[in-house]
């Protein structure tokens, strides 16, 4: 195998599959590898940001932690797309719901990702870029959810730069029909567009930041988000 030099992912060329599931939590990556993949091998543990490759229904799939925020997922997804020949990344994570029709434990499929970050500045575009997911992946994920009777909402999410927002701006995003808030999708979608690759963000609603409710425990976030994980594994 050819050597690949990246300070963040300790894999060699060929050790990562062309399709990658990307949770924020590295322990969720470990859980998926141990419970869903056959013959899973850990290809990286740098910074404890675990990455594994194994087989799902006979097909090679990798799962790689991304960490939190646009800067972190920006590094890992860029390296996967550009150093490791990854074609598709499906982010699987949690989000806070912003509209009444979306409730904790529902699935949100991010058709688009509004954002309040400076991530797009690097592209020096003469306007405002609208990050969107891959339409083919989105249609497949929505169809899988429908077949399984899983409540899944399709629409805009907000990728926020901060978790504790002193401006309390989420109510304003809610007025525009933004379904949920998370912290990574927009950067992933922009990296995919720049690399001419595919990306989709599938989210499980864990809480409602507008009301302050916390309905999914940290243990559930790590181990029990099965609907989201299974939709992602079947989406290709």
Short mmCIF file of the C-alpha atoms (twelve columns), coordinates in Angstrom:
data_MODEL
# 
_entry.id   MODEL 
# 
loop_
_atom_site.group_PDB 
_atom_site.id 
_atom_site.type_symbol 
_atom_site.label_atom_id 
_atom_site.label_alt_id 
_atom_site.label_comp_id 
_atom_site.label_asym_id 
_atom_site.label_seq_id 
_atom_site.Cartn_x 
_atom_site.Cartn_y 
_atom_site.Cartn_z 
_atom_site.pdbx_PDB_model_num 
ATOM 1   C CA . UNK A 1   0.000   0.000  0.000  1 
ATOM 2   C CA . UNK A 2   1.172   3.517  -0.814 1 
ATOM 3   C CA . UNK A 3   2.100   5.729  2.110  1 
ATOM 4   C CA . UNK A 4   -0.279  8.536  2.971  1 
ATOM 5   C CA . UNK A 5   0.937   11.297 5.234  1 
ATOM 6   C CA . UNK A 6   -1.673  13.138 7.251  1 
ATOM 7   C CA . UNK A 7   -1.294  14.296 10.845 1 
ATOM 8   C CA . UNK A 8   -4.897  13.393 11.656 1 
ATOM 9   C CA . UNK A 9   -5.658  9.986  10.103 1 
ATOM 10  C CA . UNK A 10  -3.210  7.107  10.539 1 
ATOM 11  C CA . UNK A 11  -4.388  4.940  7.639  1 
ATOM 12  C CA . UNK A 12  -2.478  3.836  4.576  1 
ATOM 13  C CA . UNK A 13  -3.888  4.069  1.072  1 
ATOM 14  C CA . UNK A 14  -6.509  1.380  0.529  1 
ATOM 15  C CA . UNK A 15  -7.362  0.911  4.204  1 
ATOM 16  C CA . UNK A 16  -10.391 3.219  4.032  1 
ATOM 17  C CA . UNK A 17  -13.483 2.302  2.013  1 
ATOM 18  C CA . UNK A 18  -14.936 4.605  -0.632 1 
ATOM 19  C CA . UNK A 19  -18.051 5.093  1.545  1 
ATOM 20  C CA . UNK A 20  -17.591 6.476  5.073  1 
ATOM 21  C CA . UNK A 21  -20.051 7.007  7.898  1 
ATOM 22  C CA . UNK A 22  -18.950 9.915  10.058 1 
ATOM 23  C CA . UNK A 23  -20.281 10.387 13.589 1 
ATOM 24  C CA . UNK A 24  -18.948 13.251 15.651 1 
ATOM 25  C CA . UNK A 25  -18.274 11.043 18.662 1 
ATOM 26  C CA . UNK A 26  -15.338 8.623  18.162 1 
ATOM 27  C CA . UNK A 27  -16.947 6.233  20.668 1 
ATOM 28  C CA . UNK A 28  -19.987 6.071  18.405 1 
ATOM 29  C CA . UNK A 29  -17.642 5.081  15.581 1 
ATOM 30  C CA . UNK A 30  -16.290 2.292  17.785 1 
ATOM 31  C CA . UNK A 31  -19.831 1.184  18.692 1 
ATOM 32  C CA . UNK A 32  -20.866 1.006  15.021 1 
ATOM 33  C CA . UNK A 33  -17.763 -0.964 14.069 1 
ATOM 34  C CA . UNK A 34  -18.271 -3.465 16.893 1 
ATOM 35  C CA . UNK A 35  -22.014 -3.918 16.395 1 
ATOM 36  C CA . UNK A 36  -22.679 -3.477 12.673 1 
ATOM 37  C CA . UNK A 37  -19.512 -4.328 10.753 1 
ATOM 38  C CA . UNK A 38  -17.947 -7.726 10.200 1 
ATOM 39  C CA . UNK A 39  -14.178 -8.144 10.434 1 
ATOM 40  C CA . UNK A 40  -13.766 -4.508 11.446 1 
ATOM 41  C CA . UNK A 41  -10.190 -3.254 11.696 1 
ATOM 42  C CA . UNK A 42  -9.149  -0.009 13.394 1 
ATOM 43  C CA . UNK A 43  -7.059  1.936  10.880 1 
ATOM 44  C CA . UNK A 44  -6.536  5.044  13.023 1 
ATOM 45  C CA . UNK A 45  -6.611  6.102  16.656 1 
ATOM 46  C CA . UNK A 46  -4.715  9.386  16.369 1 
ATOM 47  C CA . UNK A 47  -6.051  11.822 18.988 1 
ATOM 48  C CA . UNK A 48  -8.459  8.996  19.950 1 
ATOM 49  C CA . UNK A 49  -10.491 9.882  16.834 1 
ATOM 50  C CA . UNK A 50  -11.150 6.279  15.894 1 
ATOM 51  C CA . UNK A 51  -11.575 5.038  12.342 1 
ATOM 52  C CA . UNK A 52  -12.562 1.512  11.294 1 
ATOM 53  C CA . UNK A 53  -13.139 -0.409 8.093  1 
ATOM 54  C CA . UNK A 54  -15.239 -3.557 7.909  1 
ATOM 55  C CA . UNK A 55  -17.958 -5.288 5.947  1 
ATOM 56  C CA . UNK A 56  -21.661 -4.497 5.972  1 
ATOM 57  C CA . UNK A 57  -23.695 -7.046 4.000  1 
ATOM 58  C CA . UNK A 58  -20.508 -7.986 2.169  1 
ATOM 59  C CA . UNK A 59  -19.581 -4.419 1.168  1 
ATOM 60  C CA . UNK A 60  -16.615 -2.481 2.563  1 
ATOM 61  C CA . UNK A 61  -17.672 0.448  4.710  1 
ATOM 62  C CA . UNK A 62  -15.607 2.714  6.942  1 
ATOM 63  C CA . UNK A 63  -16.684 4.693  9.976  1 
ATOM 64  C CA . UNK A 64  -14.626 7.658  11.133 1 
ATOM 65  C CA . UNK A 65  -15.122 10.087 14.021 1 
ATOM 66  C CA . UNK A 66  -15.089 13.757 13.093 1 
ATOM 67  C CA . UNK A 67  -15.108 15.631 16.379 1 
ATOM 68  C CA . UNK A 68  -17.290 18.699 16.943 1 
ATOM 69  C CA . UNK A 69  -17.648 21.802 14.817 1 
ATOM 70  C CA . UNK A 70  -16.869 22.898 11.277 1 
ATOM 71  C CA . UNK A 71  -13.130 23.139 11.855 1 
ATOM 72  C CA . UNK A 72  -12.852 19.536 13.013 1 
ATOM 73  C CA . UNK A 73  -15.092 17.894 10.419 1 
ATOM 74  C CA . UNK A 74  -13.496 20.177 7.844  1 
ATOM 75  C CA . UNK A 75  -10.094 18.583 8.514  1 
ATOM 76  C CA . UNK A 76  -11.239 14.956 8.578  1 
ATOM 77  C CA . UNK A 77  -13.587 15.130 5.597  1 
ATOM 78  C CA . UNK A 78  -11.052 17.057 3.494  1 
ATOM 79  C CA . UNK A 79  -8.385  14.437 4.156  1 
ATOM 80  C CA . UNK A 80  -10.765 11.557 3.436  1 
ATOM 81  C CA . UNK A 81  -11.900 13.054 0.124  1 
ATOM 82  C CA . UNK A 82  -8.491  14.247 -1.054 1 
ATOM 83  C CA . UNK A 83  -5.923  11.854 0.447  1 
ATOM 84  C CA . UNK A 84  -7.859  8.585  0.703  1 
ATOM 85  C CA . UNK A 85  -10.039 8.609  -2.438 1 
ATOM 86  C CA . UNK A 86  -13.269 8.516  -0.431 1 
ATOM 87  C CA . UNK A 87  -16.279 9.136  -2.675 1 
ATOM 88  C CA . UNK A 88  -19.134 9.413  -0.165 1 
ATOM 89  C CA . UNK A 89  -19.349 10.651 3.423  1 
ATOM 90  C CA . UNK A 90  -22.567 10.360 5.402  1 
ATOM 91  C CA . UNK A 91  -22.510 12.348 8.612  1 
ATOM 92  C CA . UNK A 92  -24.566 10.766 11.398 1 
ATOM 93  C CA . UNK A 93  -25.073 12.948 14.430 1 
ATOM 94  C CA . UNK A 94  -27.465 14.566 16.852 1 
ATOM 95  C CA . UNK A 95  -29.284 17.858 16.554 1 
ATOM 96  C CA . UNK A 96  -31.660 20.133 18.407 1 
ATOM 97  C CA . UNK A 97  -35.117 20.624 16.905 1 
ATOM 98  C CA . UNK A 98  -36.262 24.162 16.062 1 
ATOM 99  C CA . UNK A 99  -39.832 23.710 14.779 1 
ATOM 100 C CA . UNK A 100 -42.887 22.103 16.443 1 
ATOM 101 C CA . UNK A 101 -43.357 19.382 13.840 1 
ATOM 102 C CA . UNK A 102 -39.907 17.921 14.624 1 
ATOM 103 C CA . UNK A 103 -39.658 16.103 17.926 1 
ATOM 104 C CA . UNK A 104 -36.885 14.373 19.923 1 
ATOM 105 C CA . UNK A 105 -35.891 10.982 18.449 1 
ATOM 106 C CA . UNK A 106 -37.161 11.972 14.983 1 
ATOM 107 C CA . UNK A 107 -34.758 11.775 12.038 1 
ATOM 108 C CA . UNK A 108 -33.793 14.867 10.047 1 
ATOM 109 C CA . UNK A 109 -32.302 14.540 6.558  1 
ATOM 110 C CA . UNK A 110 -30.391 17.723 5.791  1 
ATOM 111 C CA . UNK A 111 -31.328 18.788 2.280  1 
ATOM 112 C CA . UNK A 112 -29.480 22.038 2.853  1 
ATOM 113 C CA . UNK A 113 -27.307 23.517 5.595  1 
ATOM 114 C CA . UNK A 114 -27.651 27.166 6.527  1 
ATOM 115 C CA . UNK A 115 -24.698 28.343 8.586  1 
ATOM 116 C CA . UNK A 116 -23.340 31.236 10.610 1 
ATOM 117 C CA . UNK A 117 -19.693 30.313 10.117 1 
ATOM 118 C CA . UNK A 118 -16.854 31.807 8.101  1 
ATOM 119 C CA . UNK A 119 -16.055 28.469 6.450  1 
ATOM 120 C CA . UNK A 120 -17.032 29.555 2.929  1 
ATOM 121 C CA . UNK A 121 -14.641 32.527 2.954  1 
ATOM 122 C CA . UNK A 122 -11.772 30.293 1.804  1 
ATOM 123 C CA . UNK A 123 -13.426 29.831 -1.595 1 
ATOM 124 C CA . UNK A 124 -13.440 33.614 -2.312 1 
ATOM 125 C CA . UNK A 125 -16.879 33.446 -3.907 1 
ATOM 126 C CA . UNK A 126 -18.532 36.644 -5.162 1 
ATOM 127 C CA . UNK A 127 -21.696 35.921 -3.189 1 
ATOM 128 C CA . UNK A 128 -23.266 33.618 -0.589 1 
ATOM 129 C CA . UNK A 129 -22.825 29.878 -1.106 1 
ATOM 130 C CA . UNK A 130 -25.749 27.553 -0.252 1 
ATOM 131 C CA . UNK A 131 -24.395 24.153 0.915  1 
ATOM 132 C CA . UNK A 132 -26.619 21.226 -0.088 1 
ATOM 133 C CA . UNK A 133 -26.459 17.448 0.279  1 
ATOM 134 C CA . UNK A 134 -26.246 14.969 -2.560 1 
ATOM 135 C CA . UNK A 135 -29.734 14.585 -4.056 1 
ATOM 136 C CA . UNK A 136 -29.340 10.907 -4.900 1 
ATOM 137 C CA . UNK A 137 -28.263 10.017 -1.374 1 
ATOM 138 C CA . UNK A 138 -31.047 12.182 0.056  1 
ATOM 139 C CA . UNK A 139 -33.718 10.405 -2.021 1 
ATOM 140 C CA . UNK A 140 -32.393 6.976  -1.037 1 
ATOM 141 C CA . UNK A 141 -32.265 7.839  2.664  1 
ATOM 142 C CA . UNK A 142 -35.805 9.245  2.586  1 
ATOM 143 C CA . UNK A 143 -37.086 6.125  0.810  1 
ATOM 144 C CA . UNK A 144 -35.385 3.803  3.327  1 
ATOM 145 C CA . UNK A 145 -36.894 5.728  6.239  1 
ATOM 146 C CA . UNK A 146 -40.354 5.543  4.665  1 
ATOM 147 C CA . UNK A 147 -40.057 1.803  4.009  1 
ATOM 148 C CA . UNK A 148 -39.136 1.240  7.663  1 
ATOM 149 C CA . UNK A 149 -41.866 3.462  9.052  1 
ATOM 150 C CA . UNK A 150 -39.333 5.872  10.559 1 
ATOM 151 C CA . UNK A 151 -40.352 9.501  11.022 1 
ATOM 152 C CA . UNK A 152 -37.903 11.484 8.893  1 
ATOM 153 C CA . UNK A 153 -38.115 15.179 8.029  1 
ATOM 154 C CA . UNK A 154 -36.384 16.618 4.952  1 
ATOM 155 C CA . UNK A 155 -35.293 20.238 4.816  1 
ATOM 156 C CA . UNK A 156 -32.881 22.896 5.983  1 
ATOM 157 C CA . UNK A 157 -30.728 22.599 9.074  1 
ATOM 158 C CA . UNK A 158 -28.507 25.189 10.705 1 
ATOM 159 C CA . UNK A 159 -24.806 24.542 11.153 1 
ATOM 160 C CA . UNK A 160 -23.913 26.721 14.101 1 
ATOM 161 C CA . UNK A 161 -20.394 27.874 14.886 1 
ATOM 162 C CA . UNK A 162 -21.043 28.014 18.627 1 
ATOM 163 C CA . UNK A 163 -22.918 25.701 20.981 1 
ATOM 164 C CA . UNK A 164 -23.648 28.247 23.733 1 
ATOM 165 C CA . UNK A 165 -25.036 31.137 21.687 1 
ATOM 166 C CA . UNK A 166 -25.057 34.426 23.613 1 
ATOM 167 C CA . UNK A 167 -27.182 36.033 20.887 1 
ATOM 168 C CA . UNK A 168 -30.045 33.531 21.341 1 
ATOM 169 C CA . UNK A 169 -30.557 33.515 17.557 1 
ATOM 170 C CA . UNK A 170 -32.208 30.101 17.211 1 
ATOM 171 C CA . UNK A 171 -35.740 31.509 17.389 1 
ATOM 172 C CA . UNK A 172 -34.963 33.614 14.308 1 
ATOM 173 C CA . UNK A 173 -33.820 30.548 12.364 1 
ATOM 174 C CA . UNK A 174 -36.987 28.754 13.491 1 
ATOM 175 C CA . UNK A 175 -39.092 31.500 11.895 1 
ATOM 176 C CA . UNK A 176 -37.490 30.599 8.554  1 
ATOM 177 C CA . UNK A 177 -38.547 26.956 8.877  1 
ATOM 178 C CA . UNK A 178 -35.085 25.613 9.677  1 
ATOM 179 C CA . UNK A 179 -35.742 22.174 11.132 1 
ATOM 180 C CA . UNK A 180 -32.819 21.651 13.480 1 
ATOM 181 C CA . UNK A 181 -29.451 22.945 14.600 1 
ATOM 182 C CA . UNK A 182 -26.142 21.032 14.564 1 
ATOM 183 C CA . UNK A 183 -22.502 21.978 14.054 1 
ATOM 184 C CA . UNK A 184 -20.937 20.172 11.073 1 
ATOM 185 C CA . UNK A 185 -23.112 19.675 7.962  1 
ATOM 186 C CA . UNK A 186 -22.305 22.889 6.086  1 
ATOM 187 C CA . UNK A 187 -18.546 22.304 6.173  1 
ATOM 188 C CA . UNK A 188 -18.985 18.714 5.027  1 
ATOM 189 C CA . UNK A 189 -21.210 19.798 2.143  1 
ATOM 190 C CA . UNK A 190 -18.758 22.502 1.072  1 
ATOM 191 C CA . UNK A 191 -15.794 20.126 1.190  1 
ATOM 192 C CA . UNK A 192 -17.750 17.610 -0.891 1 
ATOM 193 C CA . UNK A 193 -18.647 20.238 -3.477 1 
ATOM 194 C CA . UNK A 194 -15.051 21.457 -3.737 1 
ATOM 195 C CA . UNK A 195 -13.737 17.885 -4.120 1 
ATOM 196 C CA . UNK A 196 -16.588 16.926 -6.485 1 
ATOM 197 C CA . UNK A 197 -17.649 14.136 -4.124 1 
ATOM 198 C CA . UNK A 198 -20.888 13.145 -2.346 1 
ATOM 199 C CA . UNK A 199 -22.157 13.953 1.142  1 
ATOM 200 C CA . UNK A 200 -25.302 13.692 3.222  1 
ATOM 201 C CA . UNK A 201 -26.108 14.549 6.824  1 
ATOM 202 C CA . UNK A 202 -28.536 12.302 8.725  1 
ATOM 203 C CA . UNK A 203 -29.462 13.503 12.201 1 
ATOM 204 C CA . UNK A 204 -31.292 12.203 15.241 1 
ATOM 205 C CA . UNK A 205 -33.033 14.896 17.250 1 
ATOM 206 C CA . UNK A 206 -31.739 14.763 20.810 1 
ATOM 207 C CA . UNK A 207 -33.245 17.861 22.407 1 
ATOM 208 C CA . UNK A 208 -35.063 21.150 21.913 1 
ATOM 209 C CA . UNK A 209 -32.730 24.099 22.590 1 
ATOM 210 C CA . UNK A 210 -35.613 26.572 22.396 1 
ATOM 211 C CA . UNK A 211 -37.318 24.988 25.405 1 
ATOM 212 C CA . UNK A 212 -34.186 23.673 27.104 1 
ATOM 213 C CA . UNK A 213 -35.418 20.076 27.090 1 
ATOM 214 C CA . UNK A 214 -32.875 17.238 26.948 1 
ATOM 215 C CA . UNK A 215 -34.679 14.066 25.952 1 
ATOM 216 C CA . UNK A 216 -31.893 11.745 24.757 1 
ATOM 217 C CA . UNK A 217 -29.270 10.841 27.354 1 
ATOM 218 C CA . UNK A 218 -25.519 10.876 26.618 1 
ATOM 219 C CA . UNK A 219 -25.558 7.055  26.813 1 
ATOM 220 C CA . UNK A 220 -28.338 6.889  24.202 1 
ATOM 221 C CA . UNK A 221 -26.419 9.292  21.979 1 
ATOM 222 C CA . UNK A 222 -23.399 6.995  22.047 1 
ATOM 223 C CA . UNK A 223 -25.084 3.594  21.774 1 
ATOM 224 C CA . UNK A 224 -28.759 3.616  20.827 1 
ATOM 225 C CA . UNK A 225 -29.287 5.806  17.755 1 
ATOM 226 C CA . UNK A 226 -30.076 2.749  15.695 1 
ATOM 227 C CA . UNK A 227 -32.566 4.187  13.173 1 
ATOM 228 C CA . UNK A 228 -30.074 6.814  11.993 1 
ATOM 229 C CA . UNK A 229 -27.181 4.342  11.854 1 
ATOM 230 C CA . UNK A 230 -29.157 1.770  9.868  1 
ATOM 231 C CA . UNK A 231 -30.503 4.322  7.383  1 
ATOM 232 C CA . UNK A 232 -26.935 5.514  6.799  1 
ATOM 233 C CA . UNK A 233 -25.576 1.998  6.340  1 
ATOM 234 C CA . UNK A 234 -28.251 1.223  3.745  1 
ATOM 235 C CA . UNK A 235 -27.863 4.532  1.849  1 
ATOM 236 C CA . UNK A 236 -25.531 4.141  -1.115 1 
# 
